[in-house]
Tab-separated table of C-alpha atoms and ligand atoms in Angstrom:
chain	number	residue	atom	x	y	z
A	1	MET	CA	-18.434	-46.222	45.564
A	2	LYS	CA	-20.033	-48.660	48.012
A	3	THR	CA	-21.519	-48.456	51.510
A	4	ARG	CA	-19.528	-50.226	54.190
A	5	ILE	CA	-20.767	-50.810	57.734
A	6	ILE	CA	-17.831	-49.950	60.012
A	7	GLY	CA	-19.524	-49.948	63.419
A	8	THR	CA	-22.676	-51.208	65.149
A	9	GLY	CA	-24.553	-50.478	68.371
A	10	SER	CA	-27.886	-51.228	70.017
A	11	CYS	CA	-29.970	-50.453	73.070
A	12	LEU	CA	-32.884	-52.318	74.603
A	13	PRO	CA	-35.030	-51.071	77.497
A	14	GLU	CA	-34.202	-52.509	80.900
A	15	THR	CA	-37.514	-54.209	81.650
A	16	ILE	CA	-38.032	-57.778	80.400
A	17	VAL	CA	-41.633	-58.905	79.944
A	18	THR	CA	-42.019	-62.662	79.422
A	19	ASN	CA	-44.964	-64.440	77.824
A	20	ASP	CA	-45.867	-65.706	81.314
A	21	ASP	CA	-45.908	-62.103	82.563
A	22	LEU	CA	-48.386	-61.235	79.785
A	23	SER	CA	-50.557	-64.244	80.598
A	24	LYS	CA	-51.101	-62.717	84.059
A	25	ILE	CA	-52.655	-59.545	82.600
A	26	MET	CA	-54.497	-60.880	79.521
A	27	ASP	CA	-56.039	-64.072	78.151
A	28	THR	CA	-52.946	-65.573	76.499
A	29	SER	CA	-50.252	-68.171	77.191
A	30	ASP	CA	-46.578	-68.878	76.603
A	31	GLU	CA	-47.668	-71.910	74.565
A	32	TRP	CA	-49.851	-69.815	72.176
A	33	ILE	CA	-47.302	-67.052	71.669
A	34	SER	CA	-44.140	-69.140	71.372
A	35	SER	CA	-45.610	-71.868	69.173
A	36	ARG	CA	-47.026	-69.343	66.649
A	37	THR	CA	-44.260	-66.738	66.705
A	38	GLY	CA	-41.080	-68.002	68.447
A	39	ILE	CA	-41.248	-65.014	70.816
A	40	LYS	CA	-40.470	-65.822	74.486
A	41	GLU	CA	-39.966	-62.340	75.883
A	42	ARG	CA	-39.644	-58.714	74.833
A	43	ARG	CA	-38.326	-55.497	76.415
A	44	LEU	CA	-40.766	-52.671	77.092
A	45	VAL	CA	-39.962	-49.061	77.990
A	46	LYS	CA	-40.684	-47.478	81.334
A	47	GLU	CA	-38.590	-44.295	81.428
A	48	GLU	CA	-36.762	-44.931	78.134
A	49	THR	CA	-37.628	-43.008	74.947
A	50	THR	CA	-37.069	-43.637	71.239
A	51	ALA	CA	-34.457	-40.858	71.049
A	52	GLY	CA	-32.799	-41.891	74.324
A	53	MET	CA	-32.315	-45.503	73.176
A	54	SER	CA	-31.171	-44.250	69.761
A	55	VAL	CA	-28.516	-42.005	71.306
A	56	GLN	CA	-27.091	-44.924	73.292
A	57	ALA	CA	-27.067	-47.167	70.206
A	58	ALA	CA	-25.467	-44.379	68.133
A	59	ARG	CA	-22.717	-43.795	70.728
A	60	MET	CA	-21.924	-47.530	70.785
A	61	ALA	CA	-21.771	-47.643	66.979
A	62	MET	CA	-19.446	-44.611	66.822
A	63	GLU	CA	-17.178	-46.127	69.474
A	64	ASN	CA	-17.150	-49.433	67.590
A	65	ALA	CA	-16.274	-47.589	64.360
A	66	GLY	CA	-13.673	-45.417	66.114
A	67	ILE	CA	-15.086	-42.144	64.777
A	68	SER	CA	-16.035	-38.811	66.350
A	69	PRO	CA	-19.488	-37.150	65.995
A	70	GLN	CA	-17.899	-34.365	63.908
A	71	GLU	CA	-17.080	-36.887	61.179
A	72	ILE	CA	-20.759	-37.725	60.639
A	73	ASP	CA	-22.341	-35.858	57.769
A	74	LEU	CA	-25.673	-37.708	57.602
A	75	ILE	CA	-28.060	-39.167	60.231
A	76	ILE	CA	-31.081	-41.151	59.048
A	77	VAL	CA	-33.494	-42.948	61.379
A	78	GLY	CA	-36.115	-45.458	60.282
A	79	THR	CA	-38.947	-45.076	62.799
A	80	ILE	CA	-42.725	-44.797	63.094
A	81	THR	CA	-42.650	-44.082	66.832
A	82	GLY	CA	-40.476	-41.015	67.398
A	83	ASP	CA	-41.015	-39.038	70.583
A	84	TYR	CA	-42.039	-35.905	68.646
A	85	LEU	CA	-43.635	-35.314	65.255
A	86	THR	CA	-41.020	-32.587	65.049
A	87	PRO	CA	-38.098	-32.455	65.712
A	88	SER	CA	-37.282	-35.768	64.091
A	89	THR	CA	-35.547	-38.517	66.082
A	90	ALA	CA	-32.507	-37.970	63.842
A	91	CYS	CA	-32.343	-34.267	64.853
A	92	GLU	CA	-32.680	-35.259	68.534
A	93	ILE	CA	-29.734	-37.648	68.116
A	94	GLN	CA	-27.725	-34.953	66.346
A	95	ALA	CA	-28.229	-32.574	69.269
A	96	ALA	CA	-27.426	-35.186	71.931
A	97	ILE	CA	-24.192	-36.391	70.341
A	98	GLY	CA	-23.106	-32.978	68.987
A	99	ALA	CA	-22.899	-34.088	65.331
A	100	LYS	CA	-22.798	-30.454	64.185
A	101	ASN	CA	-21.824	-31.237	60.593
A	102	ALA	CA	-24.655	-33.678	59.885
A	103	VAL	CA	-27.936	-33.344	58.049
A	104	ALA	CA	-30.567	-35.357	59.924
A	105	PHE	CA	-34.011	-36.743	59.080
A	106	ASP	CA	-36.323	-39.716	59.693
A	107	ILE	CA	-37.839	-42.183	57.235
A	108	ASN	CA	-41.252	-43.812	57.698
A	109	ALA	CA	-41.176	-47.268	56.106
A	110	ALA	CA	-42.316	-49.282	59.176
A	111	CYS	CA	-40.413	-52.579	59.518
A	112	SER	CA	-38.393	-51.791	56.348
A	113	GLY	CA	-37.321	-48.433	57.795
A	114	PHE	CA	-33.700	-49.367	58.521
A	115	MET	CA	-33.268	-50.914	55.054
A	116	PHE	CA	-34.760	-47.844	53.342
A	117	ALA	CA	-32.501	-45.599	55.450
A	118	LEU	CA	-29.411	-47.644	54.539
A	119	HIS	CA	-30.277	-47.471	50.855
A	120	THR	CA	-30.823	-43.705	51.104
A	121	ALA	CA	-27.347	-43.313	52.655
A	122	ASP	CA	-25.960	-45.500	49.849
A	123	ALA	CA	-27.555	-43.225	47.221
A	124	TYR	CA	-26.002	-40.130	48.843
A	125	PHE	CA	-22.608	-41.888	48.922
A	126	LYS	CA	-22.888	-42.928	45.264
A	127	ALA	CA	-23.789	-39.343	44.322
A	128	GLY	CA	-20.665	-38.143	46.153
A	129	ILE	CA	-22.704	-35.872	48.469
A	130	TYR	CA	-21.846	-37.451	51.858
A	131	LYS	CA	-19.217	-39.899	53.120
A	132	THR	CA	-20.110	-40.977	56.665
A	133	ALA	CA	-23.587	-41.747	58.006
A	134	LEU	CA	-25.249	-42.899	61.181
A	135	VAL	CA	-28.146	-45.134	60.126
A	136	LEU	CA	-30.633	-46.313	62.734
A	137	GLY	CA	-33.840	-48.223	63.243
A	138	ALA	CA	-35.561	-47.253	66.496
A	139	GLU	CA	-39.018	-47.931	67.909
A	140	THR	CA	-41.137	-47.619	71.020
A	141	LEU	CA	-43.908	-49.779	69.597
A	142	SER	CA	-45.489	-50.433	72.990
A	143	LYS	CA	-47.007	-46.932	72.919
A	144	ILE	CA	-49.006	-47.620	69.738
A	145	MET	CA	-50.277	-51.069	70.803
A	146	ASP	CA	-53.818	-51.714	71.959
A	147	TRP	CA	-53.099	-53.580	75.193
A	148	ASN	CA	-56.646	-54.996	75.038
A	149	ASP	CA	-55.929	-56.631	71.665
A	150	ARG	CA	-54.035	-59.827	72.461
A	151	SER	CA	-53.640	-60.673	68.751
A	152	THR	CA	-51.212	-57.752	68.221
A	153	CYS	CA	-49.754	-56.500	71.531
A	154	VAL	CA	-47.968	-59.781	72.375
A	155	LEU	CA	-45.898	-59.606	69.164
A	156	PHE	CA	-43.977	-56.372	69.597
A	157	GLY	CA	-41.137	-54.885	71.660
A	158	ASP	CA	-39.106	-51.684	72.035
A	159	GLY	CA	-35.453	-50.885	71.212
A	160	ALA	CA	-32.952	-49.193	68.901
A	161	GLY	CA	-30.115	-50.343	66.625
A	162	ALA	CA	-27.479	-48.242	64.856
A	163	VAL	CA	-24.696	-48.608	62.316
A	164	VAL	CA	-21.986	-46.268	61.105
A	165	ALA	CA	-21.823	-46.515	57.309
A	166	ARG	CA	-19.003	-45.096	55.251
A	167	ALA	CA	-18.359	-44.683	51.507
A	168	ASP	CA	-15.709	-47.282	50.637
A	169	GLU	CA	-14.408	-49.615	47.928
A	170	THR	CA	-16.489	-52.566	49.164
A	171	GLY	CA	-19.641	-53.080	51.258
A	172	LEU	CA	-23.161	-53.023	49.833
A	173	LEU	CA	-22.966	-55.218	46.702
A	174	ALA	CA	-26.614	-55.133	45.662
A	175	TYR	CA	-29.903	-53.680	46.836
A	176	GLU	CA	-33.562	-53.854	45.908
A	177	GLN	CA	-36.655	-52.391	47.519
A	178	GLY	CA	-40.359	-52.059	46.832
A	179	SER	CA	-43.703	-50.819	48.072
A	180	ASP	CA	-47.305	-51.942	47.654
A	181	GLY	CA	-49.495	-49.139	48.994
A	182	MET	CA	-52.559	-50.931	47.614
A	183	LYS	CA	-52.268	-53.393	50.538
A	184	GLY	CA	-51.378	-50.687	53.075
A	185	LYS	CA	-54.330	-51.232	55.376
A	186	VAL	CA	-53.440	-54.837	56.281
A	187	LEU	CA	-51.028	-53.367	58.828
A	188	ALA	CA	-52.000	-49.867	59.874
A	189	CYS	CA	-52.017	-47.332	62.692
A	190	ARG	CA	-54.064	-44.128	62.219
A	191	ASP	CA	-52.432	-40.839	63.308
A	192	ARG	CA	-54.381	-37.874	64.715
A	193	ARG	CA	-57.688	-37.100	63.012
A	194	ASN	CA	-58.833	-33.703	61.710
A	195	ASN	CA	-59.023	-31.236	64.570
A	196	ASN	CA	-59.618	-27.541	63.905
A	197	PRO	CA	-62.359	-24.948	64.533
A	198	LEU	CA	-64.389	-26.517	61.675
A	199	VAL	CA	-64.189	-30.174	62.652
A	200	GLN	CA	-63.193	-32.342	65.598
A	201	GLU	CA	-63.299	-35.945	64.531
A	202	SER	CA	-61.951	-37.754	67.551
A	203	LYS	CA	-59.687	-37.238	70.505
A	204	GLU	CA	-59.231	-40.946	71.191
A	205	PRO	CA	-55.790	-42.313	70.296
A	206	GLU	CA	-55.730	-45.110	67.724
A	207	TYR	CA	-53.587	-48.236	67.766
A	208	VAL	CA	-51.960	-50.804	65.490
A	209	HIS	CA	-54.396	-52.942	63.584
A	210	MET	CA	-53.164	-55.982	61.639
A	211	ASP	CA	-54.542	-58.725	59.420
A	212	GLY	CA	-51.933	-61.266	60.525
A	213	GLN	CA	-52.672	-63.851	57.869
A	214	GLU	CA	-52.419	-61.310	55.007
A	215	VAL	CA	-49.106	-60.039	56.417
A	216	TYR	CA	-47.866	-63.616	56.652
A	217	LYS	CA	-48.775	-64.353	52.997
A	218	PHE	CA	-47.112	-61.104	51.848
A	219	ALA	CA	-43.916	-61.857	53.780
A	220	VAL	CA	-43.419	-65.475	52.701
A	221	THR	CA	-43.818	-64.646	49.010
A	222	THR	CA	-42.196	-61.197	48.744
A	223	VAL	CA	-39.127	-61.775	50.920
A	224	PRO	CA	-37.689	-64.829	49.081
A	225	ALA	CA	-38.320	-63.088	45.725
A	226	SER	CA	-36.582	-59.928	46.946
A	227	ILE	CA	-33.600	-61.912	48.273
A	228	ARG	CA	-33.310	-63.852	44.989
A	229	LYS	CA	-33.228	-60.531	43.108
A	230	VAL	CA	-30.336	-59.122	45.155
A	231	LEU	CA	-28.429	-62.400	44.938
A	232	ASP	CA	-28.805	-62.345	41.143
A	233	GLU	CA	-27.701	-58.721	40.995
A	234	ALA	CA	-24.628	-59.508	43.149
A	235	GLY	CA	-23.877	-62.637	41.070
A	236	LEU	CA	-24.027	-64.838	44.197
A	237	LYS	CA	-25.837	-68.060	45.062
A	238	ALA	CA	-27.758	-68.542	48.320
A	239	GLU	CA	-25.192	-71.150	49.447
A	240	GLU	CA	-22.424	-68.517	49.233
A	241	ILE	CA	-24.139	-66.329	51.862
A	242	ASP	CA	-22.857	-66.673	55.434
A	243	TYR	CA	-25.867	-65.137	57.199
A	244	PHE	CA	-29.373	-64.020	56.305
A	245	ILE	CA	-30.337	-61.308	58.777
A	246	LEU	CA	-34.076	-60.852	58.355
A	247	HIS	CA	-36.575	-58.574	60.047
A	248	GLN	CA	-37.578	-60.426	63.201
A	249	ALA	CA	-41.367	-60.604	62.845
A	250	ASN	CA	-42.108	-64.258	63.340
A	251	ILE	CA	-40.085	-67.513	63.389
A	252	ARG	CA	-42.523	-69.163	60.998
A	253	ILE	CA	-41.924	-66.463	58.369
A	254	ILE	CA	-38.143	-66.940	58.727
A	255	GLN	CA	-38.435	-70.758	58.507
A	256	SER	CA	-40.598	-70.464	55.404
A	257	VAL	CA	-38.103	-68.078	53.718
A	258	ALA	CA	-35.229	-70.485	54.544
A	259	LYS	CA	-37.181	-73.374	53.043
A	260	ARG	CA	-38.084	-71.456	49.883
A	261	LEU	CA	-34.442	-70.425	49.387
A	262	LYS	CA	-33.297	-74.006	50.200
A	263	VAL	CA	-30.915	-72.716	52.875
A	264	ALA	CA	-30.341	-74.321	56.314
A	265	GLU	CA	-32.156	-72.460	59.106
A	266	ASP	CA	-28.935	-72.124	61.111
A	267	ARG	CA	-27.811	-69.419	58.672
A	268	PHE	CA	-30.810	-67.314	59.755
A	269	PRO	CA	-29.835	-65.865	63.138
A	270	ILE	CA	-32.662	-65.014	65.530
A	271	SER	CA	-33.280	-62.313	68.114
A	272	LEU	CA	-37.082	-62.380	68.158
A	273	ASP	CA	-37.064	-64.944	70.986
A	274	HIS	CA	-35.744	-62.314	73.428
A	275	CYS	CA	-36.734	-59.052	71.627
A	276	GLY	CA	-40.078	-59.695	69.940
A	277	ASN	CA	-40.760	-57.718	66.782
A	278	ILE	CA	-39.129	-54.254	67.008
A	279	SER	CA	-40.059	-53.185	63.465
A	280	ALA	CA	-37.314	-50.959	61.946
A	281	ALA	CA	-34.936	-51.695	64.832
A	282	SER	CA	-34.841	-55.476	64.505
A	283	VAL	CA	-32.254	-55.788	61.682
A	284	PRO	CA	-29.635	-53.387	63.177
A	285	ILE	CA	-30.102	-54.832	66.690
A	286	LEU	CA	-29.488	-58.369	65.434
A	287	LEU	CA	-26.519	-57.173	63.369
A	288	ASP	CA	-25.031	-55.580	66.494
A	289	GLU	CA	-25.618	-58.715	68.602
A	290	MET	CA	-23.759	-60.780	66.008
A	291	ASN	CA	-20.969	-58.248	65.642
A	292	ARG	CA	-20.414	-58.146	69.421
A	293	LYS	CA	-20.302	-61.959	69.568
A	294	GLY	CA	-17.490	-61.832	66.968
A	295	LEU	CA	-19.565	-63.768	64.425
A	296	LEU	CA	-19.038	-61.296	61.568
A	297	LYS	CA	-15.641	-61.644	59.854
A	298	GLN	CA	-14.156	-59.471	57.166
A	299	GLY	CA	-15.093	-60.689	53.686
A	300	MET	CA	-18.239	-62.526	54.818
A	301	LYS	CA	-21.290	-62.183	52.577
A	302	ILE	CA	-24.445	-61.193	54.437
A	303	VAL	CA	-28.015	-60.682	53.280
A	304	LEU	CA	-30.165	-58.138	55.127
A	305	SER	CA	-33.918	-58.015	54.527
A	306	GLY	CA	-36.701	-55.909	56.021
A	307	PHE	CA	-40.432	-56.101	55.275
A	308	GLY	CA	-43.638	-54.754	56.739
A	309	GLY	CA	-46.082	-51.854	56.917
A	310	GLY	CA	-46.774	-49.780	53.843
A	311	LEU	CA	-46.522	-52.490	52.585
A	312	THR	CA	-42.776	-52.146	52.019
A	313	TRP	CA	-39.714	-54.341	51.647
A	314	GLY	CA	-35.999	-53.994	51.030
A	315	SER	CA	-33.071	-56.441	50.778
A	316	ALA	CA	-29.329	-56.001	50.444
A	317	VAL	CA	-26.212	-58.136	50.012
A	318	LEU	CA	-23.173	-56.859	51.881
A	319	GLU	CA	-19.570	-57.823	52.047
A	320	TRP	CA	-18.507	-57.353	55.677
B	401	ACO	N1	-53.219	-65.603	72.911
B	401	ACO	C1	-54.134	-66.570	72.810
B	401	ACO	N2	-54.994	-66.651	71.788
B	401	ACO	C2	-54.933	-65.711	70.825
B	401	ACO	C3	-53.992	-64.668	70.884
B	401	ACO	C4	-53.108	-64.630	71.978
B	401	ACO	N3	-52.174	-63.683	72.124
B	401	ACO	N4	-54.159	-63.898	69.789
B	401	ACO	C5	-55.153	-64.416	69.062
B	401	ACO	N5	-55.637	-65.513	69.699
B	401	ACO	C6	-56.690	-66.413	69.274
B	401	ACO	C7	-57.701	-65.746	68.360
B	401	ACO	O1	-58.667	-65.050	69.115
B	401	ACO	C8	-58.248	-66.909	67.589
B	401	ACO	O2	-59.192	-67.551	68.427
B	401	ACO	P1	-60.542	-68.175	67.780
B	401	ACO	O3	-60.053	-69.252	66.839
B	401	ACO	O4	-61.261	-68.687	68.976
B	401	ACO	O5	-61.206	-67.056	67.078
B	401	ACO	C9	-57.066	-67.868	67.477
B	401	ACO	O6	-56.130	-67.456	68.489
B	401	ACO	C10	-56.385	-67.844	66.127
B	401	ACO	O7	-56.182	-66.494	65.764
B	401	ACO	P2	-55.502	-66.120	64.419
B	401	ACO	O8	-55.346	-64.622	64.324
B	401	ACO	O9	-56.180	-66.833	63.302
B	401	ACO	O10	-54.061	-66.743	64.659
B	401	ACO	P3	-52.983	-67.178	63.602
B	401	ACO	O11	-52.807	-68.632	63.705
B	401	ACO	O12	-53.185	-66.543	62.265
B	401	ACO	O13	-51.688	-66.506	64.243
B	401	ACO	C11	-50.252	-64.611	63.949
B	401	ACO	C12	-51.603	-65.095	64.420
B	401	ACO	C13	-49.160	-65.219	64.800
B	401	ACO	C14	-50.178	-63.088	64.073
B	401	ACO	C15	-50.092	-65.031	62.465
B	401	ACO	O14	-51.165	-64.557	61.694
B	401	ACO	C16	-48.827	-64.599	61.850
B	401	ACO	O15	-47.806	-65.200	62.044
B	401	ACO	N6	-48.876	-63.507	61.059
B	401	ACO	C17	-47.708	-62.890	60.502
B	401	ACO	C18	-47.796	-61.489	60.784
B	401	ACO	C19	-46.762	-61.013	61.729
B	401	ACO	O16	-45.866	-61.673	62.180
B	401	ACO	N7	-46.891	-59.741	61.973
B	401	ACO	C20	-45.972	-59.056	62.788
B	401	ACO	C21	-46.018	-57.628	62.474
B	401	ACO	S1	-45.867	-57.278	60.832
B	401	ACO	C22	-44.313	-57.286	60.411
B	401	ACO	O17	-43.461	-57.084	61.257
B	401	ACO	C23	-43.973	-57.540	59.060
């Protein structure tokens, strides 16, 4: 039994913030940001929430798949920026769409969150436990950014992407994932500190902290190795893959992966120019953009790959 993606959806906040807009409120420039990252603009929330964007993306994906909420028996969301610690974003989606028959939970694997969620759905399908899943990546990263730290806040955006996955004869051909907790602190965001009658450590919120160069080195070595592994497992060569849909962190990471795999860059579609880095949401949003443009045809072979905080990574080969 394999995992087939039968519908996609996505939702971005309304407000566009360009690099020039940022240069008016902090010491940065379009030249610095776009030459180092490829990012030109991102969307940031005003009234939107992680669950609200997720619900819109989920509804689009269900409509695209032609299924009703009652058919969904599993909802998994990759996110590190839900609106509540509990209920989970997945439970909020369940309530909003009326997916009464589903079990719902979130996964915290940062930028690999959607890939880990997809693989979890695949494991449930293979075990024969569930048949139809809503799998999402959704983030409101702007709320965990230090807007006084120009080296991180310019990189990220907000949004949600969703797919409907169903147990089928074809779909996910191969998958591999990994974690390296030993390097966890190169990309970190501390949650609340101890706070009880015995100790009150701090009431100040804490924000994302990143060693950009360490993350870059991790990504350009781990991602090509992970993609080679899934290609080997699927018995495919890089030249047989139609598209490589990678986590949209940075254009230079994507160019380096293309070079290491000896694949033309035009097979690596891009959304980071208009979305920035939306962590777990970036792979499903890009997949939905391509699906809606009619670029994904039945039988195509597609590689998906996510990588980031934890550190974590996950890659898959799919037949569309
Ligand atoms: N605007 C202008 N100048 C800036 C900015 C900014 N927004 N941010 C940093 N600078 C300055 C620094 O202060 C520094 O100045 P100095 O030389 O006077 O000290 C200079 O630019 C160079 O800073 P570096 O941090 O060394 O910049 P670097 O060339 O390494 O580029 C970047 C930073 C783009 C983050 C790079 O390290 C990178 O591509 N890392 C990959 C990590 C990544 O993409 N992470 C995304 C999140 S993680 C994930 O999704 C997997």
